[in-house]
């Protein structure tokens, strides 16, 4: 039986739900797309008049929201009402690592997903296709199904049966390029049993995705493929970062090594940039989830392999903070360090699990005074991540900083005054071509620049008289 989708409800207006639904709305003007969330502030921000202030920054997203919002794209807290109207419900809520109880520190916390399943079970009408968009452990669809099936039955006042299909449709977008990734995905993955439900979701994607890029699998393969994709990507980052440490010791250059191995078509050139270690809300949590599943199914060797990817990442971030401290004569007490970039990568305002958090905390513990700049991350967000209030200016307007304190500086002109070091942590475009002679003149000597992203020309920095270190460059020892 052909199912035609007219009303979509997406539960969760976050980094995945917001952009994904904006693209569906834009590409499918015949479908009404309702994005609902329990977070009132987030929904208020999605409905902001000023499109620059949407809660999620992604290049190109504001323009799409502007085009569709109020027409076939709506953001609200009306969870019950919008589930009632929907033929298809996407579950796109957070699935963080469990903090306590069984599987704490590794397994995904499914309480938000379970809550959604219960809401769908309660409020939906007639036939509803439930789509898992969140990244979930293998066999979660079974949990959702059993909750839904408990309530399956006849609607009391209408004699109409409530029925459900559950599909897995994990999202592979990368923050910072979400719009491009959604418009031109490498693949769309749909896992499910019901041919009609798969076809209904397929029809939506076919509005802009070529059919050969839409893969269908069973539900379990689809769920596991998402975890595996993130584990493989993170593994490449840990692998190249491990080699960067070796390069620094041996006189090799990680960029040259990466180019040499990346031109092997079996390896490929992507995800071979050494940097401050992976961040973002997904990689660590998804690998830990894989570790938990492997342990659960009695496969400790598999668990150990993936766990080492996370261990290396943590070690690498610590290594960078230690290295900065050592270069600055082993003490950061009252030294001013400029941190360029706090987001976990460029083109996003997301700071979850950003390497900058760990590195900044370590530098603060050593007594440094941090002046942090990021074009898209607010001071409030940094305060939340560092769990420390910024220093304030005193009455005369002078900076009133003390050992182990930080502040966010908006104005790049004055940020370098009297600084002992500059650390580039996020690869924002504007950090790539700075005037290092001007910067050098403002800094205290001996001054240092640490390019953890390999985005500046070493010659320019060295010529400016600043001592220079960059990741994985063994020639500087
Ligand atoms: N962020 C990424 O780059 C990315 C990429 C691919 C997949 N994923 C996965 O997608 C899922 C969502 O990630 P995100 O980054 O969008 O998370 P997020 O935290 O940005 O957004 C989740 C939203 O869900 C809302 N929510 C939670 N429970 C709810 C409920 N019962 N009813 C209504 N709203 C509810 C929260 O208030 C929040 O706004 C996760 O499973 C994540 O692993 C994320």
Coordinates of C-alpha atoms and ligand atoms in Angstrom, one line a residue:
X1 CA 0.0 0.0 0.0
X2 CA 1.5 3.3 -1.0
X3 CA 1.9 5.8 1.9
X4 CA 1.9 9.4 1.0
X5 CA 3.5 11.7 3.5
X6 CA 1.9 15.2 4.0
X7 CA 2.8 16.1 7.6
X8 CA 6.2 15.5 9.2
X9 CA 6.9 16.1 12.9
X10 CA 10.5 16.1 14.0
X11 CA 11.0 15.8 17.8
X12 CA 14.3 17.7 18.6
X13 CA 15.3 21.1 17.2
X14 CA 19.0 20.6 17.6
X15 CA 22.0 20.5 15.4
X16 CA 20.5 17.6 13.4
X17 CA 16.7 18.2 13.7
X18 CA 16.9 21.9 12.7
X19 CA 19.1 21.7 9.6
X20 CA 17.7 18.3 8.4
X21 CA 14.1 19.5 8.6
X22 CA 15.0 22.9 6.9
X23 CA 16.3 21.0 3.9
X24 CA 13.3 18.7 3.7
X25 CA 11.0 21.7 3.9
X26 CA 12.9 23.5 1.2
X27 CA 13.1 20.4 -1.1
X28 CA 9.5 19.2 -0.5
X29 CA 7.2 22.3 -0.6
X30 CA 4.2 19.8 -0.7
X31 CA 5.0 18.6 2.9
X32 CA 4.3 20.5 6.1
X33 CA 7.3 20.2 8.4
X34 CA 6.9 20.8 12.1
X35 CA 9.9 20.8 14.4
X36 CA 9.1 20.5 18.0
X37 CA 11.2 20.7 21.2
X38 CA 10.7 20.9 24.9
X39 CA 13.3 23.6 25.1
X40 CA 11.4 26.8 24.9
X41 CA 14.5 29.0 24.5
X42 CA 15.7 27.0 21.5
X43 CA 12.3 27.3 19.8
X44 CA 12.2 31.0 20.5
X45 CA 15.6 31.3 18.9
X46 CA 14.5 29.3 15.8
X47 CA 11.7 31.8 15.5
X48 CA 13.9 34.9 15.9
X49 CA 13.2 37.7 13.5
X50 CA 16.9 38.3 13.1
X51 CA 18.1 35.2 11.1
X52 CA 21.7 35.9 12.2
X53 CA 20.6 34.8 15.7
X54 CA 19.2 31.3 15.0
X55 CA 20.4 28.9 17.7
X56 CA 22.6 27.0 15.3
X57 CA 25.1 28.5 13.0
X58 CA 25.8 26.6 9.8
X59 CA 26.8 28.3 6.5
X60 CA 23.8 28.7 4.3
X61 CA 21.2 27.6 6.9
X62 CA 19.8 31.0 7.7
X63 CA 18.9 31.6 4.1
X64 CA 17.0 28.3 3.8
X65 CA 15.1 28.9 7.1
X66 CA 14.2 32.4 5.9
X67 CA 12.8 30.9 2.7
X68 CA 10.6 28.2 4.3
X69 CA 9.8 29.4 7.9
X70 CA 6.1 30.2 8.3
X71 CA 5.3 28.5 5.0
X72 CA 5.9 24.8 5.3
X73 CA 8.5 24.9 8.1
X74 CA 7.5 25.6 11.7
X75 CA 9.2 25.5 15.1
X76 CA 7.1 25.1 18.2
X77 CA 6.8 23.5 21.6
X78 CA 3.5 21.9 20.6
X79 CA 4.8 18.3 20.9
X80 CA 1.4 16.7 21.4
X81 CA -0.5 18.5 18.7
X82 CA 2.2 18.1 16.1
X83 CA 2.6 14.3 16.7
X84 CA -1.2 14.0 16.4
X85 CA -1.1 15.6 12.9
X86 CA 1.9 13.7 11.6
X87 CA 2.1 10.8 9.2
X88 CA 5.8 10.5 9.9
X89 CA 7.7 11.4 13.1
X90 CA 11.4 11.8 13.2
X91 CA 13.1 11.3 16.6
X92 CA 16.1 13.6 16.6
X93 CA 16.8 14.0 20.3
X94 CA 20.1 13.9 22.2
X95 CA 21.6 10.5 23.1
X96 CA 24.5 11.4 25.4
X97 CA 26.7 8.9 27.3
X98 CA 25.0 7.7 30.4
X99 CA 26.3 9.4 33.6
X100 CA 25.2 6.8 36.1
X101 CA 23.7 3.4 36.5
X102 CA 24.2 0.4 34.2
X103 CA 26.7 1.2 31.5
X104 CA 27.6 4.6 33.0
X105 CA 30.4 6.3 31.1
X106 CA 30.0 4.3 27.9
X107 CA 26.4 3.3 27.0
X108 CA 24.0 5.8 25.5
X109 CA 21.4 7.3 27.7
X110 CA 18.2 6.5 25.9
X111 CA 15.8 8.3 28.3
X112 CA 15.0 11.0 25.8
X113 CA 14.4 8.6 23.0
X114 CA 12.2 6.5 25.2
X115 CA 10.2 9.6 26.2
X116 CA 9.7 10.3 22.6
X117 CA 8.5 6.8 21.8
X118 CA 6.0 7.1 24.7
X119 CA 4.7 10.5 23.4
X120 CA 4.3 9.1 19.9
X121 CA 2.5 6.0 21.3
X122 CA 0.2 8.3 23.2
X123 CA -0.6 11.1 20.8
X124 CA -0.3 9.6 17.3
X125 CA -3.4 8.8 15.2
X126 CA -4.0 6.0 12.7
X127 CA -0.7 4.9 10.9
X128 CA 2.5 6.6 11.9
X129 CA 6.0 5.9 10.5
X130 CA 8.6 6.5 13.3
X131 CA 12.0 7.4 12.0
X132 CA 15.1 7.1 14.2
X133 CA 17.3 10.0 13.2
X134 CA 19.2 10.1 16.5
X135 CA 22.4 7.9 16.6
X136 CA 21.3 4.9 18.6
X137 CA 22.8 1.6 19.9
X138 CA 22.1 -1.5 17.8
X139 CA 18.6 -2.9 18.5
X140 CA 17.1 0.3 19.8
X141 CA 14.4 0.1 17.2
X142 CA 13.2 -3.0 19.1
X143 CA 12.8 -0.9 22.3
X144 CA 10.9 1.8 20.4
X145 CA 8.7 -0.9 18.7
X146 CA 7.8 -2.6 21.9
X147 CA 6.7 0.7 23.5
X148 CA 4.7 1.6 20.4
X149 CA 3.2 -1.9 20.2
X150 CA 2.0 -1.7 23.8
X151 CA -0.4 1.0 22.8
X152 CA -1.3 -0.3 19.4
X153 CA -5.0 -0.8 19.2
X154 CA -8.2 0.9 18.4
X155 CA -8.7 4.6 19.1
X156 CA -11.6 4.5 21.5
X157 CA -13.9 7.2 19.9
X158 CA -13.2 6.4 16.2
X159 CA -12.8 2.7 15.8
X160 CA -9.6 3.4 13.8
X161 CA -6.5 1.3 14.5
X162 CA -3.3 2.9 15.6
X163 CA -0.4 1.3 13.8
X164 CA 3.3 2.0 13.5
X165 CA 6.4 1.2 11.4
X166 CA 9.9 2.0 12.7
X167 CA 12.7 2.9 10.4
X168 CA 16.3 3.7 11.1
X169 CA 17.6 6.7 9.1
X170 CA 20.9 7.8 10.8
X171 CA 22.3 11.2 9.9
X172 CA 25.8 11.5 8.6
X173 CA 26.0 15.3 8.3
X174 CA 29.1 17.0 9.6
X175 CA 28.8 20.2 11.6
X176 CA 30.2 23.2 9.8
X177 CA 29.1 21.8 6.4
X178 CA 25.7 20.5 7.4
X179 CA 23.8 22.2 4.6
X180 CA 26.1 20.9 1.9
X181 CA 26.2 17.4 3.4
X182 CA 22.4 17.3 3.5
X183 CA 21.9 18.6 0.0
X184 CA 24.6 16.4 -1.5
X185 CA 24.9 13.4 0.8
X186 CA 27.4 10.7 0.0
X187 CA 24.6 8.3 0.9
X188 CA 21.2 8.2 2.7
X189 CA 20.7 5.1 4.7
X190 CA 17.3 3.6 5.5
X191 CA 17.0 0.5 7.6
X192 CA 13.6 -1.1 8.1
X193 CA 11.3 -4.1 7.5
X194 CA 8.2 -2.6 6.0
X195 CA 8.6 -2.0 2.2
X196 CA 5.9 0.6 2.2
X197 CA 7.4 2.6 5.0
X198 CA 10.8 2.5 3.4
X199 CA 9.3 3.6 0.1
X200 CA 7.5 6.5 1.8
X201 CA 10.8 7.8 3.3
X202 CA 12.6 7.1 0.0
X203 CA 10.1 9.3 -1.8
X204 CA 11.0 12.2 0.4
X205 CA 14.7 11.9 -0.3
X206 CA 14.1 11.3 -4.0
X207 CA 13.1 15.0 -4.2
X208 CA 16.8 15.9 -4.3
X209 CA 18.9 12.8 -3.7
X210 CA 19.7 10.5 -6.7
X211 CA 18.2 7.0 -6.2
X212 CA 21.6 5.2 -6.4
X213 CA 22.7 7.1 -3.3
X214 CA 19.8 5.8 -1.2
X215 CA 20.8 2.6 0.5
X216 CA 18.4 0.3 2.2
X217 CA 19.4 -2.3 4.8
X218 CA 17.9 -4.1 7.7
X219 CA 17.4 -2.0 10.8
X220 CA 20.3 -3.4 12.8
X221 CA 22.8 -2.9 10.0
X222 CA 21.7 0.7 9.7
X223 CA 22.0 1.4 13.4
X224 CA 25.5 -0.2 13.5
X225 CA 26.7 1.5 10.3
X226 CA 26.3 4.9 11.9
X227 CA 28.3 4.0 15.0
X228 CA 30.9 2.3 12.8
X229 CA 31.2 5.3 10.5
X230 CA 31.9 7.6 13.4
X231 CA 34.3 5.1 14.9
X232 CA 36.3 4.9 11.7
X233 CA 36.4 8.6 11.2
X234 CA 37.6 9.2 14.8
X235 CA 40.1 6.4 14.4
X236 CA 41.7 8.2 11.5
X237 CA 42.1 11.4 13.6
X238 CA 43.7 9.5 16.5
X239 CA 45.9 7.6 14.1
X240 CA 47.3 10.7 12.4
X241 CA 47.6 12.5 15.8
X242 CA 49.6 9.6 17.1
X243 CA 51.9 9.9 14.1
X244 CA 52.2 13.7 14.7
X245 CA 53.8 13.0 18.1
X246 CA 56.2 10.6 16.4
X247 CA 57.1 13.1 13.7
X248 CA 57.9 15.7 16.4
X249 CA 60.4 13.3 17.9
X250 CA 62.0 12.0 14.7
X251 CA 62.3 15.0 12.5
X252 CA 59.5 13.9 10.1
X253 CA 56.7 16.2 9.1
X254 CA 53.1 15.0 9.6
X255 CA 51.8 17.0 6.6
X256 CA 54.4 15.2 4.4
X257 CA 53.5 11.8 5.8
X258 CA 49.8 12.5 5.4
X259 CA 50.3 13.5 1.8
X260 CA 52.3 10.5 1.1
X261 CA 49.9 8.0 2.6
X262 CA 46.8 9.9 1.5
X263 CA 47.7 9.6 -2.2
X264 CA 47.4 5.8 -1.8
X265 CA 43.8 5.3 -3.1
X266 CA 43.2 2.5 -0.6
X267 CA 43.8 5.0 2.3
X268 CA 42.5 8.3 0.7
X269 CA 43.4 11.8 1.6
X270 CA 40.5 12.9 3.8
X271 CA 40.6 13.1 7.6
X272 CA 44.4 13.0 7.7
X273 CA 44.9 16.5 9.2
X274 CA 46.6 16.4 12.5
X275 CA 45.0 18.8 15.0
X276 CA 44.0 19.2 18.6
X277 CA 42.1 15.9 18.7
X278 CA 38.5 15.2 17.9
X279 CA 35.6 16.9 19.5
X280 CA 32.0 17.5 18.9
X281 CA 29.1 15.7 20.5
X282 CA 29.3 12.5 18.6
X283 CA 32.7 10.8 18.1
X284 CA 33.6 10.1 21.7
X285 CA 30.1 9.1 22.7
X286 CA 29.5 6.9 19.6
X287 CA 32.8 5.0 20.1
X288 CA 32.1 4.5 23.8
X289 CA 28.8 3.1 22.8
X290 CA 30.5 0.7 20.4
X291 CA 32.9 -0.3 23.3
X292 CA 29.9 -0.9 25.5
X293 CA 28.1 -3.0 23.0
X294 CA 31.3 -5.0 22.3
X295 CA 31.8 -5.7 26.0
X296 CA 28.1 -6.5 26.4
X297 CA 28.3 -9.1 23.6
X298 CA 31.5 -10.7 25.1
X299 CA 34.0 -9.2 22.7
X300 CA 36.7 -7.6 24.9
X301 CA 39.3 -7.4 22.1
X302 CA 36.9 -5.5 19.9
X303 CA 36.1 -3.2 22.8
X304 CA 39.8 -2.6 23.5
X305 CA 40.6 -1.7 19.9
X306 CA 37.9 1.1 19.9
X307 CA 38.6 2.3 23.4
X308 CA 42.2 3.0 22.4
X309 CA 41.0 5.6 19.9
X310 CA 39.4 7.6 22.8
X311 CA 42.4 7.1 25.1
X312 CA 44.8 8.4 22.4
X313 CA 42.6 11.5 21.9
X314 CA 42.6 12.3 25.6
X315 CA 46.4 11.8 25.9
X316 CA 47.0 14.0 22.8
X317 CA 45.1 16.9 24.2
X318 CA 47.0 16.7 27.5
X319 CA 50.2 16.4 25.6
X320 CA 49.5 19.7 23.8
X321 CA 48.8 21.6 27.0
X322 CA 52.0 20.2 28.6
X323 CA 54.0 21.0 25.5
X324 CA 52.9 24.7 25.6
X325 CA 53.8 24.9 29.3
X326 CA 57.2 23.4 28.7
X327 CA 58.0 25.8 25.9
X328 CA 57.1 28.7 28.2
X329 CA 59.8 27.8 30.6
X330 CA 57.7 25.3 32.6
X331 CA 55.4 27.8 34.2
X332 CA 52.4 29.8 33.0
X333 CA 51.9 31.7 36.1
X334 CA 50.5 35.1 35.1
X335 CA 51.5 34.6 31.5
X336 CA 49.0 35.9 29.0
X337 CA 48.0 33.3 26.3
X338 CA 45.7 34.2 23.4
X339 CA 43.5 31.3 22.4
X340 CA 42.2 31.6 18.8
X341 CA 39.1 29.4 18.5
X342 CA 36.9 27.6 21.0
X343 CA 34.4 25.8 18.8
X344 CA 35.4 22.2 18.1
X345 CA 35.9 23.0 14.5
X346 CA 35.4 25.9 12.1
X347 CA 32.0 27.1 10.8
X348 CA 30.0 25.9 13.8
X349 CA 29.1 27.4 17.2
X350 CA 29.2 24.0 18.8
X351 CA 31.6 23.6 21.7
X352 CA 30.6 20.1 22.9
X353 CA 33.7 18.0 23.7
X354 CA 35.8 20.7 22.0
X355 CA 39.6 20.1 22.4
X356 CA 39.7 23.7 23.5
X357 CA 37.9 22.9 26.7
X358 CA 40.5 20.4 28.0
X359 CA 43.5 22.4 26.7
X360 CA 42.2 25.7 28.2
X361 CA 41.4 24.0 31.6
X362 CA 45.0 22.6 31.7
X363 CA 46.5 26.0 30.9
X364 CA 44.3 27.7 33.5
X365 CA 45.4 25.1 36.1
X366 CA 49.0 26.1 35.3
X367 CA 48.1 29.7 36.2
X368 CA 47.8 31.2 32.7
X369 CA 45.6 34.2 31.9
X370 CA 43.6 33.3 28.8
X371 CA 42.2 35.8 26.3
X372 CA 39.9 33.7 24.2
X373 CA 38.5 34.6 20.8
X374 CA 36.0 32.8 18.7
X375 CA 33.8 34.4 16.0
X376 CA 30.7 32.3 16.8
X377 CA 30.9 31.1 20.4
X378 CA 29.6 33.3 23.2
X379 CA 31.3 34.1 26.5
X380 CA 28.4 32.5 28.2
X381 CA 29.0 29.3 26.4
X382 CA 32.7 29.3 27.2
X383 CA 31.9 30.0 30.9
X384 CA 29.6 26.9 30.9
X385 CA 32.2 24.7 29.3
X386 CA 35.1 25.9 31.5
X387 CA 32.8 26.0 34.6
X388 CA 34.5 29.2 35.6
X389 CA 33.4 32.9 35.4
X390 CA 35.4 35.3 33.3
X391 CA 37.4 38.0 34.9
X392 CA 35.8 41.4 34.9
X393 CA 37.2 44.9 34.2
X394 CA 37.7 47.0 37.3
X395 CA 36.2 50.4 37.9
X396 CA 38.8 52.3 35.9
X397 CA 38.0 50.0 33.0
X398 CA 41.3 48.3 33.2
X399 CA 41.5 44.5 32.9
X400 CA 41.4 43.0 36.3
X401 CA 42.7 39.6 35.6
X402 CA 44.5 37.3 37.9
X403 CA 46.4 34.0 37.7
X404 CA 44.3 31.2 36.2
X405 CA 41.6 33.4 34.8
X406 CA 40.1 34.0 31.4
X407 CA 38.0 36.4 29.4
X408 CA 36.5 36.4 25.9
X409 CA 37.9 39.2 23.8
X410 CA 35.8 40.3 20.8
X411 CA 38.3 42.8 19.3
X412 CA 41.2 41.1 17.6
X413 CA 43.1 44.4 17.5
X414 CA 43.9 44.5 21.2
X415 CA 43.9 40.9 22.0
X416 CA 47.6 40.4 21.5
X417 CA 48.8 43.2 23.8
X418 CA 51.5 41.9 26.2
X419 CA 50.6 38.3 25.3
X420 CA 53.3 35.7 25.8
X421 CA 51.8 33.1 23.4
X422 CA 49.1 32.6 20.8
X423 CA 47.5 29.2 20.4
X424 CA 45.5 28.5 17.3
X425 CA 42.9 25.8 18.2
X426 CA 40.1 26.2 15.6
X427 CA 40.7 26.6 11.9
X428 CA 38.5 29.7 11.4
X429 CA 39.3 31.4 8.0
X430 CA 40.1 34.7 9.7
X431 CA 43.1 33.2 11.6
X432 CA 44.8 32.1 8.4
X433 CA 46.1 35.4 7.1
X434 CA 46.9 37.6 10.1
X435 CA 49.6 40.3 10.1
X436 CA 52.2 38.6 12.3
X437 CA 54.6 41.5 12.2
X438 CA 51.9 43.7 13.9
X439 CA 51.1 40.9 16.3
X440 CA 54.7 40.4 17.2
X441 CA 55.1 44.1 18.0
X442 CA 52.3 43.9 20.5
X443 CA 53.5 40.7 22.3
X444 CA 55.9 40.3 25.2
X445 CA 59.3 38.7 24.4
X446 CA 60.2 36.0 24.1
X447 CA 56.9 35.3 22.4
X448 CA 55.5 32.1 21.0
X449 CA 52.9 31.0 18.5
X450 CA 51.5 27.4 18.5
X451 CA 49.7 26.4 15.4
X452 CA 47.7 23.3 16.4
X453 CA 45.8 23.3 13.1
X454 CA 48.6 24.0 10.6
X455 CA 46.8 26.9 9.0
X456 CA 49.4 29.7 9.0
X457 CA 52.5 30.1 6.9
X458 CA 55.5 29.3 9.2
X459 CA 57.8 31.7 7.4
X460 CA 55.6 34.7 8.2
X461 CA 55.6 33.9 11.9
X462 CA 59.3 33.1 12.1
X463 CA 60.2 36.3 10.2
X464 CA 58.1 38.3 12.6
X465 CA 60.5 37.2 15.4
X466 CA 57.9 35.0 17.2
X467 CA 59.1 31.5 18.2
X468 CA 57.0 29.0 16.3
X469 CA 55.7 25.5 17.0
X470 CA 53.3 23.6 14.9
X471 CA 51.8 20.2 15.2
X472 CA 53.8 17.3 13.9
X473 CA 56.7 19.3 12.6
X474 CA 59.9 17.5 13.6
X475 CA 62.1 20.0 11.9
X476 CA 61.7 22.5 14.7
X477 CA 63.4 20.5 17.4
Ligands
LIG1 N1 25.4 17.0 16.0 C1 25.8 16.3 15.0 O1 26.7 16.6 14.2 C2 25.2 14.9 14.7 C3 25.4 14.3 13.5 C4 24.8 13.1 13.2 C5 24.0 12.5 14.2 N2 23.8 13.1 15.4 C6 22.9 12.5 16.4 O2 21.7 13.1 16.3 C7 21.0 13.2 17.6 C8 20.7 14.6 18.0 O3 21.9 15.3 18.0 P1 21.9 16.9 18.1 O4 23.4 17.3 18.0 O5 20.9 17.5 17.2 O6 21.4 17.1 19.6 P2 21.0 18.5 20.3 O7 21.2 18.3 21.8 O8 21.5 19.7 19.6 O9 19.4 18.5 20.1 C9 18.5 17.6 20.7 C10 17.2 18.4 21.0 O10 16.2 17.4 21.4 C11 15.4 18.0 22.4 N3 14.6 17.0 23.2 C12 15.1 16.0 24.0 N4 14.1 15.3 24.5 C13 13.0 15.8 23.9 C14 11.6 15.4 24.0 N5 11.2 14.3 24.7 N6 10.7 16.1 23.3 C15 11.1 17.2 22.6 N7 12.3 17.6 22.4 C16 13.3 16.9 23.1 C17 16.4 18.8 23.3 O11 15.7 19.8 24.0 C18 17.3 19.3 22.2 O12 17.0 20.6 21.8 C19 22.0 12.5 18.6 O13 21.7 11.2 18.7 C20 23.4 12.6 17.8 O14 24.2 11.6 18.2 C21 24.4 14.3 15.7

